[in-house]
Amino acid sequence: MKELFLINVWGQDKPGVTRVVTEVLSTFEVTVLDIGQAVIHDQLNLGILAAVPAGKDSEALVKAVQRGLLALEIQVMFSPITEQRYQSWVAQQGKARYIVTLLARKIEPQHLAAVATVTSEYDLNIDKIVRLSGRMELDESEDLGRACVEFSVRGEPKDAVQFKSALLELASHFDIDIAYQEDNIFRRNRRLVVFDMDSTLIDAEVIDELAHEAGVGDQVAAITEAAMQGEIDFKSSFTQRMALLKGLDASVLQSVAERLRLNEGAEHLISTLKKLGFKTAIVSGGFTFFGEYLQQRLGVDYVYANQLDIDDGQVTGRVTGEIIDGQRKAELLREIAEREGLMLQQVIAVGDGANDLPMLSIAGLGIAFRAKPLVKASAKQSISNLGLDGILYLLGYSDKDTLILD
């Protein structure tokens, strides 16, 4: 019978370590069953699961590897693996794997400990931990910093709903973001991102900005907030707010558009998505004038929003055509996906308000961005502490990956 060994190699990283080990294994006609390597701050950790053929001198193999690595001042340990343990490992093949992504301005040891503890409590085992964010300066500001660590976990949580709830509690307690998603083929093959506009891509509700110009800011803002919290039906609230804008001079639209501020990370996210071949869309309960302004600025592929009705240079207090509410947003997401030949699992939706929930719920990845409590609790994922480009981490892209595109 073959002898199975787990070979652990560690020490100061230098050229030739992997070559020395694998050349010896080749000489003894060893089969490599698994291999993994990581380097953390110039410290090498290499693991090889090896099968030594019957009739080969395993003791001689061990000594040969030790001699080769001694010259490089590298440590090595051989651990025998039973056939039962190996077969148990093989049986895990094809079973679900999950990704837990930890995002914060600065990641502290207690954040990692909390995630590891909850993961263990729900019968999940951490296979791999990878830092996706770039290297931080020692004096980097917590306000401007961005950190992300990705955990690859194996197994099935004993209670998936409670596990997600426990992660949300951790996120709230530590003021960080924690995402949990299945690591499947769709995670690596998403091709369309659909954005809400107001308070998602931009740091404002445009209808509130127009209301300020019309002198009815406080009245409209109060209705807007109630709608975003889900306290008022969107269509009813929208009709009420639009009526208050009647008589507004349409000449102010351009100046309002020019003072709109993009939310943190919006420009970097969309430019990166475009370079990676993604299609992007704005599907908004706001107005086409501003959606098209952002389309020109950012290079967004599709824009769907409400068309302001203007007569004789003044806003009439109505919109032309159907009001885009939550259900209509979901319908438009489906239509765009179909036009692009995509499955819904390949679509990402991003929004902040209650009227975004229908599209967030049908997208393969629905992300609540700096969202109201109701939306954050209902969405599949949420980002509250980083900018919009934190979405790239949820897709598995590292800062090193995206730096190549700049």
CSV table of C-alpha atoms in Angstrom, one decimal:
chain,number,residue,atom,x,y,z
A,1,MET,CA,0.0,0.0,0.0
A,2,LYS,CA,1.0,3.6,-0.6
A,3,GLU,CA,2.2,5.6,2.4
A,4,LEU,CA,0.6,9.0,2.8
A,5,PHE,CA,2.4,12.0,4.3
A,6,LEU,CA,1.6,15.6,4.9
A,7,ILE,CA,4.8,17.5,4.3
A,8,ASN,CA,5.0,20.9,6.0
A,9,VAL,CA,7.8,23.3,5.0
A,10,TRP,CA,8.5,26.6,6.6
A,11,GLY,CA,11.1,29.3,7.0
A,12,GLN,CA,12.5,32.5,5.4
A,13,ASP,CA,11.3,32.5,1.8
A,14,LYS,CA,14.0,32.2,-0.8
A,15,PRO,CA,14.4,30.9,-4.3
A,16,GLY,CA,14.7,27.1,-4.8
A,17,VAL,CA,12.7,25.8,-1.8
A,18,THR,CA,9.8,24.3,-3.9
A,19,ARG,CA,12.2,23.0,-6.5
A,20,VAL,CA,14.3,21.1,-3.9
A,21,VAL,CA,11.3,19.4,-2.4
A,22,THR,CA,9.6,18.5,-5.6
A,23,GLU,CA,12.7,17.2,-7.3
A,24,VAL,CA,13.2,14.7,-4.4
A,25,LEU,CA,9.6,13.7,-4.6
A,26,SER,CA,10.0,13.1,-8.3
A,27,THR,CA,13.0,10.9,-7.7
A,28,PHE,CA,10.9,8.6,-5.5
A,29,GLU,CA,8.0,8.6,-7.9
A,30,VAL,CA,5.7,10.3,-5.3
A,31,THR,CA,2.2,11.3,-6.3
A,32,VAL,CA,1.2,14.8,-5.2
A,33,LEU,CA,-2.4,14.7,-4.0
A,34,ASP,CA,-2.7,18.3,-2.8
A,35,ILE,CA,-0.4,21.3,-2.5
A,36,GLY,CA,-0.7,24.8,-1.1
A,37,GLN,CA,1.7,27.6,-0.4
A,38,ALA,CA,1.6,31.0,1.2
A,39,VAL,CA,4.1,33.7,2.0
A,40,ILE,CA,3.4,36.2,4.8
A,41,HIS,CA,6.0,38.9,5.3
A,42,ASP,CA,8.7,36.8,3.6
A,43,GLN,CA,7.9,33.8,5.7
A,44,LEU,CA,7.1,30.7,3.6
A,45,ASN,CA,4.6,28.0,4.5
A,46,LEU,CA,4.3,25.2,2.0
A,47,GLY,CA,2.2,22.1,2.4
A,48,ILE,CA,2.2,19.0,0.2
A,49,LEU,CA,0.0,15.9,0.6
A,50,ALA,CA,2.1,13.1,-0.9
A,51,ALA,CA,1.6,9.4,-1.7
A,52,VAL,CA,4.8,7.3,-1.6
A,53,PRO,CA,4.5,4.2,-3.8
A,54,ALA,CA,4.7,0.8,-2.2
A,55,GLY,CA,8.3,-0.5,-2.3
A,56,LYS,CA,9.9,2.9,-2.1
A,57,ASP,CA,12.0,3.8,0.9
A,58,SER,CA,10.0,6.5,2.7
A,59,GLU,CA,12.8,7.0,5.3
A,60,ALA,CA,15.3,7.7,2.6
A,61,LEU,CA,12.8,10.1,1.0
A,62,VAL,CA,12.5,12.0,4.3
A,63,LYS,CA,16.2,12.2,4.8
A,64,ALA,CA,16.7,13.4,1.2
A,65,VAL,CA,14.2,16.2,1.6
A,66,GLN,CA,15.7,17.2,5.0
A,67,ARG,CA,19.2,17.3,3.5
A,68,GLY,CA,18.1,19.5,0.6
A,69,LEU,CA,16.3,22.0,2.8
A,70,LEU,CA,19.1,22.1,5.4
A,71,ALA,CA,21.3,23.9,3.0
A,72,LEU,CA,18.6,26.5,2.5
A,73,GLU,CA,18.0,26.8,6.3
A,74,ILE,CA,14.4,25.7,5.9
A,75,GLN,CA,12.4,23.5,8.3
A,76,VAL,CA,10.4,20.5,7.3
A,77,MET,CA,8.0,18.1,9.1
A,78,PHE,CA,6.5,14.8,7.8
A,79,SER,CA,3.1,13.8,9.3
A,80,PRO,CA,1.7,10.4,8.4
A,81,ILE,CA,-1.9,10.4,7.1
A,82,THR,CA,-4.2,7.4,7.6
A,83,GLU,CA,-6.2,6.1,4.6
A,84,GLN,CA,-9.4,6.8,6.6
A,85,ARG,CA,-8.4,10.4,7.1
A,86,TYR,CA,-7.6,10.7,3.4
A,87,GLN,CA,-10.9,9.2,2.3
A,88,SER,CA,-12.7,11.6,4.6
A,89,TRP,CA,-10.9,14.5,2.9
A,90,VAL,CA,-11.8,13.1,-0.6
A,91,ALA,CA,-15.5,12.8,0.5
A,92,GLN,CA,-15.6,16.6,1.1
A,93,GLN,CA,-15.1,17.2,-2.6
A,94,GLY,CA,-18.0,18.8,-4.3
A,95,LYS,CA,-19.6,19.9,-1.1
A,96,ALA,CA,-20.6,23.5,-0.6
A,97,ARG,CA,-18.0,26.0,0.3
A,98,TYR,CA,-18.6,29.5,1.5
A,99,ILE,CA,-16.8,32.8,1.6
A,100,VAL,CA,-17.0,35.1,4.7
A,101,THR,CA,-15.6,38.6,3.9
A,102,LEU,CA,-14.6,40.9,6.6
A,103,LEU,CA,-14.5,44.6,5.6
A,104,ALA,CA,-13.5,47.6,7.8
A,105,ARG,CA,-11.5,50.8,7.9
A,106,LYS,CA,-9.0,48.9,10.0
A,107,ILE,CA,-9.2,45.2,11.0
A,108,GLU,CA,-8.4,44.4,14.6
A,109,PRO,CA,-7.5,41.0,16.2
A,110,GLN,CA,-10.9,41.0,18.0
A,111,HIS,CA,-12.7,41.2,14.6
A,112,LEU,CA,-10.8,38.1,13.4
A,113,ALA,CA,-11.4,36.3,16.7
A,114,ALA,CA,-15.1,37.0,16.6
A,115,VAL,CA,-15.6,35.7,13.1
A,116,ALA,CA,-13.5,32.6,13.8
A,117,THR,CA,-15.5,31.9,16.9
A,118,VAL,CA,-18.9,32.2,15.3
A,119,THR,CA,-17.7,30.2,12.3
A,120,SER,CA,-16.6,27.4,14.6
A,121,GLU,CA,-19.8,27.5,16.7
A,122,TYR,CA,-21.9,26.8,13.6
A,123,ASP,CA,-19.8,23.8,12.6
A,124,LEU,CA,-17.9,25.5,9.8
A,125,ASN,CA,-14.1,25.0,9.3
A,126,ILE,CA,-11.8,27.7,8.0
A,127,ASP,CA,-9.7,26.4,5.2
A,128,LYS,CA,-8.0,29.5,4.0
A,129,ILE,CA,-7.6,33.2,5.0
A,130,VAL,CA,-6.5,35.8,2.4
A,131,ARG,CA,-6.0,39.6,2.7
A,132,LEU,CA,-7.5,41.3,-0.3
A,133,SER,CA,-6.8,44.9,0.7
A,134,GLY,CA,-3.4,46.5,-0.1
A,135,ARG,CA,-0.6,46.9,2.4
A,136,MET,CA,-1.3,49.6,5.0
A,137,GLU,CA,1.0,52.3,6.2
A,138,LEU,CA,1.6,52.1,10.0
A,139,ASP,CA,0.2,55.6,10.4
A,140,GLU,CA,-2.7,55.3,8.0
A,141,SER,CA,-5.9,57.0,9.1
A,142,GLU,CA,-8.7,54.8,10.2
A,143,ASP,CA,-11.1,57.3,8.5
A,144,LEU,CA,-9.5,56.8,5.1
A,145,GLY,CA,-8.1,53.3,5.4
A,146,ARG,CA,-9.7,50.2,3.9
A,147,ALA,CA,-9.0,46.6,5.0
A,148,CYS,CA,-10.5,43.3,3.8
A,149,VAL,CA,-9.8,39.7,4.8
A,150,GLU,CA,-11.5,36.8,3.1
A,151,PHE,CA,-12.2,33.5,4.9
A,152,SER,CA,-12.8,30.4,2.8
A,153,VAL,CA,-14.9,28.0,4.9
A,154,ARG,CA,-16.0,24.4,4.5
A,155,GLY,CA,-19.1,22.6,5.7
A,156,GLU,CA,-22.8,23.3,6.2
A,157,PRO,CA,-23.8,25.6,9.0
A,158,LYS,CA,-26.1,23.9,11.5
A,159,ASP,CA,-28.5,26.8,11.1
A,160,ALA,CA,-27.8,29.0,8.1
A,161,VAL,CA,-30.3,31.7,9.1
A,162,GLN,CA,-29.0,31.9,12.7
A,163,PHE,CA,-25.4,31.9,11.4
A,164,LYS,CA,-26.1,34.9,9.2
A,165,SER,CA,-27.9,36.6,12.1
A,166,ALA,CA,-24.9,36.0,14.3
A,167,LEU,CA,-22.6,37.6,11.7
A,168,LEU,CA,-24.9,40.7,11.4
A,169,GLU,CA,-24.7,41.0,15.2
A,170,LEU,CA,-20.9,41.0,15.1
A,171,ALA,CA,-20.9,43.6,12.3
A,172,SER,CA,-23.2,45.8,14.3
A,173,HIS,CA,-21.2,45.4,17.5
A,174,PHE,CA,-17.8,46.1,16.0
A,175,ASP,CA,-19.0,48.6,13.4
A,176,ILE,CA,-17.6,46.5,10.6
A,177,ASP,CA,-19.1,44.7,7.5
A,178,ILE,CA,-19.3,41.0,7.2
A,179,ALA,CA,-20.5,39.3,4.1
A,180,TYR,CA,-21.4,35.6,3.7
A,181,GLN,CA,-22.0,33.9,0.4
A,182,GLU,CA,-21.6,30.6,-1.3
A,183,ASP,CA,-18.4,30.1,-3.2
A,184,ASN,CA,-19.9,28.9,-6.5
A,185,ILE,CA,-19.3,29.4,-10.2
A,186,PHE,CA,-21.6,32.4,-10.3
A,187,ARG,CA,-19.5,34.4,-7.8
A,188,ARG,CA,-16.7,34.3,-10.4
A,189,ASN,CA,-18.9,34.9,-13.4
A,190,ARG,CA,-21.1,37.9,-12.6
A,191,ARG,CA,-21.4,40.3,-15.6
A,192,LEU,CA,-23.9,43.0,-14.8
A,193,VAL,CA,-24.2,45.5,-11.9
A,194,VAL,CA,-27.4,47.5,-11.5
A,195,PHE,CA,-27.3,50.6,-9.3
A,196,ASP,CA,-29.9,52.7,-7.6
A,197,MET,CA,-28.8,56.3,-8.0
A,198,ASP,CA,-29.9,58.5,-5.2
A,199,SER,CA,-28.0,57.9,-1.9
A,200,THR,CA,-26.3,54.9,-3.6
A,201,LEU,CA,-24.2,56.2,-6.5
A,202,ILE,CA,-24.6,59.8,-5.3
A,203,ASP,CA,-24.6,61.3,-1.8
A,204,ALA,CA,-28.0,62.9,-2.2
A,205,GLU,CA,-31.6,62.4,-2.9
A,206,VAL,CA,-32.1,64.5,-6.1
A,207,ILE,CA,-35.8,65.2,-5.4
A,208,ASP,CA,-34.7,66.7,-2.1
A,209,GLU,CA,-32.2,68.9,-3.9
A,210,LEU,CA,-35.0,70.1,-6.3
A,211,ALA,CA,-37.3,70.7,-3.4
A,212,HIS,CA,-34.6,72.9,-1.8
A,213,GLU,CA,-34.6,75.0,-5.0
A,214,ALA,CA,-38.4,75.2,-4.9
A,215,GLY,CA,-38.4,76.3,-1.3
A,216,VAL,CA,-40.2,73.1,0.0
A,217,GLY,CA,-37.1,71.2,1.2
A,218,ASP,CA,-38.3,70.3,4.7
A,219,GLN,CA,-41.7,69.0,3.5
A,220,VAL,CA,-40.2,66.8,0.7
A,221,ALA,CA,-37.3,65.5,2.8
A,222,ALA,CA,-39.7,64.3,5.5
A,223,ILE,CA,-41.7,62.3,2.9
A,224,THR,CA,-38.5,61.0,1.3
A,225,GLU,CA,-37.2,59.7,4.6
A,226,ALA,CA,-40.5,57.9,5.4
A,227,ALA,CA,-40.5,56.3,1.9
A,228,MET,CA,-36.9,55.1,2.3
A,229,GLN,CA,-37.7,53.6,5.7
A,230,GLY,CA,-40.6,51.7,4.1
A,231,GLU,CA,-43.2,53.6,6.1
A,232,ILE,CA,-45.0,55.0,3.0
A,233,ASP,CA,-45.7,53.3,-0.3
A,234,PHE,CA,-43.2,54.6,-2.8
A,235,LYS,CA,-45.7,55.6,-5.6
A,236,SER,CA,-47.8,57.5,-3.1
A,237,SER,CA,-44.9,59.3,-1.6
A,238,PHE,CA,-43.4,60.1,-5.0
A,239,THR,CA,-46.7,61.6,-6.2
A,240,GLN,CA,-46.9,63.7,-3.0
A,241,ARG,CA,-43.3,65.0,-3.5
A,242,MET,CA,-43.7,65.7,-7.2
A,243,ALA,CA,-46.8,67.8,-6.6
A,244,LEU,CA,-44.8,70.1,-4.3
A,245,LEU,CA,-42.3,70.8,-7.1
A,246,LYS,CA,-44.9,72.2,-9.4
A,247,GLY,CA,-43.8,75.5,-10.9
A,248,LEU,CA,-40.0,74.9,-10.4
A,249,ASP,CA,-37.9,76.6,-13.1
A,250,ALA,CA,-36.4,73.8,-15.2
A,251,SER,CA,-33.2,75.9,-15.6
A,252,VAL,CA,-32.0,74.8,-12.2
A,253,LEU,CA,-31.7,71.1,-13.3
A,254,GLN,CA,-28.2,71.6,-14.7
A,255,SER,CA,-26.8,73.4,-11.7
A,256,VAL,CA,-28.2,70.7,-9.4
A,257,ALA,CA,-26.6,68.0,-11.5
A,258,GLU,CA,-23.2,69.7,-11.5
A,259,ARG,CA,-23.1,69.9,-7.7
A,260,LEU,CA,-24.0,66.3,-7.1
A,261,ARG,CA,-21.3,64.4,-5.3
A,262,LEU,CA,-20.5,60.7,-6.1
A,263,ASN,CA,-20.4,58.4,-3.1
A,264,GLU,CA,-16.9,57.2,-2.0
A,265,GLY,CA,-15.5,54.6,-4.4
A,266,ALA,CA,-18.2,55.0,-7.1
A,267,GLU,CA,-15.8,56.2,-9.8
A,268,HIS,CA,-13.2,53.6,-9.1
A,269,LEU,CA,-15.8,50.8,-8.9
A,270,ILE,CA,-17.4,51.6,-12.2
A,271,SER,CA,-14.2,52.2,-14.1
A,272,THR,CA,-12.8,48.9,-12.8
A,273,LEU,CA,-16.0,47.0,-13.7
A,274,LYS,CA,-15.9,48.4,-17.2
A,275,LYS,CA,-12.2,47.3,-17.7
A,276,LEU,CA,-13.2,43.8,-16.4
A,277,GLY,CA,-16.0,43.6,-19.0
A,278,PHE,CA,-19.0,44.1,-16.8
A,279,LYS,CA,-22.1,45.9,-18.0
A,280,THR,CA,-23.5,48.6,-15.7
A,281,ALA,CA,-26.9,50.2,-15.3
A,282,ILE,CA,-28.7,52.9,-13.3
A,283,VAL,CA,-32.2,51.9,-12.4
A,284,SER,CA,-33.6,54.7,-10.3
A,285,GLY,CA,-36.8,56.1,-8.8
A,286,GLY,CA,-35.1,59.5,-9.5
A,287,PHE,CA,-35.0,61.4,-12.8
A,288,THR,CA,-33.5,60.6,-16.2
A,289,PHE,CA,-31.9,64.1,-16.5
A,290,PHE,CA,-29.6,63.2,-13.6
A,291,GLY,CA,-29.2,59.6,-14.5
A,292,GLU,CA,-28.1,60.5,-18.0
A,293,TYR,CA,-25.7,63.2,-16.6
A,294,LEU,CA,-24.0,60.4,-14.5
A,295,GLN,CA,-24.1,58.1,-17.5
A,296,GLN,CA,-22.0,60.6,-19.5
A,297,ARG,CA,-19.6,61.1,-16.5
A,298,LEU,CA,-19.1,57.5,-15.6
A,299,GLY,CA,-19.8,55.6,-18.8
A,300,VAL,CA,-22.7,53.6,-17.5
A,301,ASP,CA,-24.4,51.4,-20.2
A,302,TYR,CA,-28.1,51.7,-19.3
A,303,VAL,CA,-30.2,54.3,-17.5
A,304,TYR,CA,-33.8,53.9,-16.5
A,305,ALA,CA,-35.5,56.6,-14.3
A,306,ASN,CA,-38.5,58.8,-14.2
A,307,GLN,CA,-39.0,61.4,-16.9
A,308,LEU,CA,-39.8,64.9,-15.5
A,309,ASP,CA,-42.7,66.5,-17.2
A,310,ILE,CA,-41.8,70.1,-18.2
A,311,ASP,CA,-44.1,72.6,-19.7
A,312,ASP,CA,-43.1,76.1,-20.8
A,313,GLY,CA,-39.8,75.9,-18.9
A,314,GLN,CA,-41.4,74.8,-15.6
A,315,VAL,CA,-41.8,71.5,-13.8
A,316,THR,CA,-45.5,70.5,-13.9
A,317,GLY,CA,-45.4,68.3,-10.7
A,318,ARG,CA,-45.8,65.1,-12.8
A,319,VAL,CA,-43.7,62.6,-14.6
A,320,THR,CA,-44.1,61.3,-18.1
A,321,GLY,CA,-45.0,57.6,-18.3
A,322,GLU,CA,-45.0,54.9,-15.6
A,323,ILE,CA,-43.5,55.7,-12.2
A,324,ILE,CA,-40.5,53.5,-11.5
A,325,ASP,CA,-41.1,52.0,-8.1
A,326,GLY,CA,-39.6,48.9,-6.4
A,327,GLN,CA,-41.4,46.4,-8.6
A,328,ARG,CA,-40.6,48.2,-11.7
A,329,LYS,CA,-36.9,48.3,-10.8
A,330,ALA,CA,-37.0,44.5,-10.4
A,331,GLU,CA,-38.7,44.1,-13.8
A,332,LEU,CA,-36.1,46.4,-15.5
A,333,LEU,CA,-33.3,44.4,-13.9
A,334,ARG,CA,-34.8,41.2,-15.4
A,335,GLU,CA,-35.1,42.9,-18.8
A,336,ILE,CA,-31.5,44.1,-18.9
A,337,ALA,CA,-30.2,40.7,-17.8
A,338,GLU,CA,-32.3,39.0,-20.6
A,339,ARG,CA,-31.0,41.5,-23.2
A,340,GLU,CA,-27.4,40.8,-22.2
A,341,GLY,CA,-28.1,37.0,-22.2
A,342,LEU,CA,-27.4,36.6,-18.5
A,343,MET,CA,-28.9,34.5,-15.7
A,344,LEU,CA,-30.1,36.5,-12.7
A,345,GLN,CA,-27.4,34.7,-10.7
A,346,GLN,CA,-24.9,36.7,-12.8
A,347,VAL,CA,-26.4,40.0,-11.8
A,348,ILE,CA,-25.4,42.3,-8.9
A,349,ALA,CA,-27.9,44.9,-7.6
A,350,VAL,CA,-26.9,47.8,-5.3
A,351,GLY,CA,-29.3,50.1,-3.4
A,352,ASP,CA,-30.1,51.8,-0.1
A,353,GLY,CA,-33.8,52.2,0.2
A,354,ALA,CA,-36.9,50.1,0.7
A,355,ASN,CA,-37.9,50.5,-3.0
A,356,ASP,CA,-34.6,48.7,-3.9
A,357,LEU,CA,-35.5,45.5,-2.0
A,358,PRO,CA,-37.4,43.8,-4.9
A,359,MET,CA,-34.3,44.1,-7.2
A,360,LEU,CA,-31.9,43.2,-4.4
A,361,SER,CA,-33.9,40.1,-3.7
A,362,ILE,CA,-33.9,38.7,-7.2
A,363,ALA,CA,-30.2,39.5,-8.1
A,364,GLY,CA,-27.6,36.8,-7.6
A,365,LEU,CA,-25.8,39.3,-5.3
A,366,GLY,CA,-28.0,42.0,-3.7
A,367,ILE,CA,-26.0,44.6,-1.7
A,368,ALA,CA,-27.4,47.2,0.6
A,369,PHE,CA,-25.1,50.2,0.5
A,370,ARG,CA,-25.1,52.5,3.6
A,371,ALA,CA,-28.7,51.5,3.8
A,372,LYS,CA,-31.6,52.1,6.1
A,373,PRO,CA,-32.0,49.5,8.9
A,374,LEU,CA,-34.9,47.7,7.2
A,375,VAL,CA,-33.0,47.3,4.0
A,376,LYS,CA,-29.8,46.3,5.6
A,377,ALA,CA,-31.6,43.6,7.6
A,378,SER,CA,-33.4,42.3,4.5
A,379,ALA,CA,-30.6,42.4,1.9
A,380,LYS,CA,-28.3,39.4,1.2
A,381,GLN,CA,-25.2,41.5,1.8
A,382,SER,CA,-24.5,45.0,3.0
A,383,ILE,CA,-21.6,47.5,3.0
A,384,SER,CA,-21.8,50.4,5.4
A,385,ASN,CA,-18.2,51.2,6.4
A,386,LEU,CA,-16.3,51.3,3.2
A,387,GLY,CA,-17.0,53.0,-0.2
A,388,LEU,CA,-18.8,51.4,-3.1
A,389,ASP,CA,-15.6,49.9,-4.4
A,390,GLY,CA,-15.7,47.6,-1.4
A,391,ILE,CA,-18.0,45.6,-3.7
A,392,LEU,CA,-14.9,44.5,-5.6
A,393,TYR,CA,-13.8,42.6,-2.5
A,394,LEU,CA,-17.1,40.7,-2.4
A,395,LEU,CA,-16.4,39.6,-5.9
A,396,GLY,CA,-13.0,38.3,-4.7
A,397,TYR,CA,-10.8,41.0,-6.4
A,398,SER,CA,-7.8,42.2,-4.4
A,399,ASP,CA,-6.3,45.6,-4.5
A,400,LYS,CA,-3.3,44.0,-6.3
A,401,ASP,CA,-5.7,42.7,-9.0
A,402,THR,CA,-7.3,46.1,-9.6
A,403,LEU,CA,-4.0,48.0,-9.4
A,404,ILE,CA,-2.9,46.2,-12.6
A,405,LEU,CA,-5.9,47.8,-14.4
A,406,ASP,CA,-5.1,51.4,-13.4
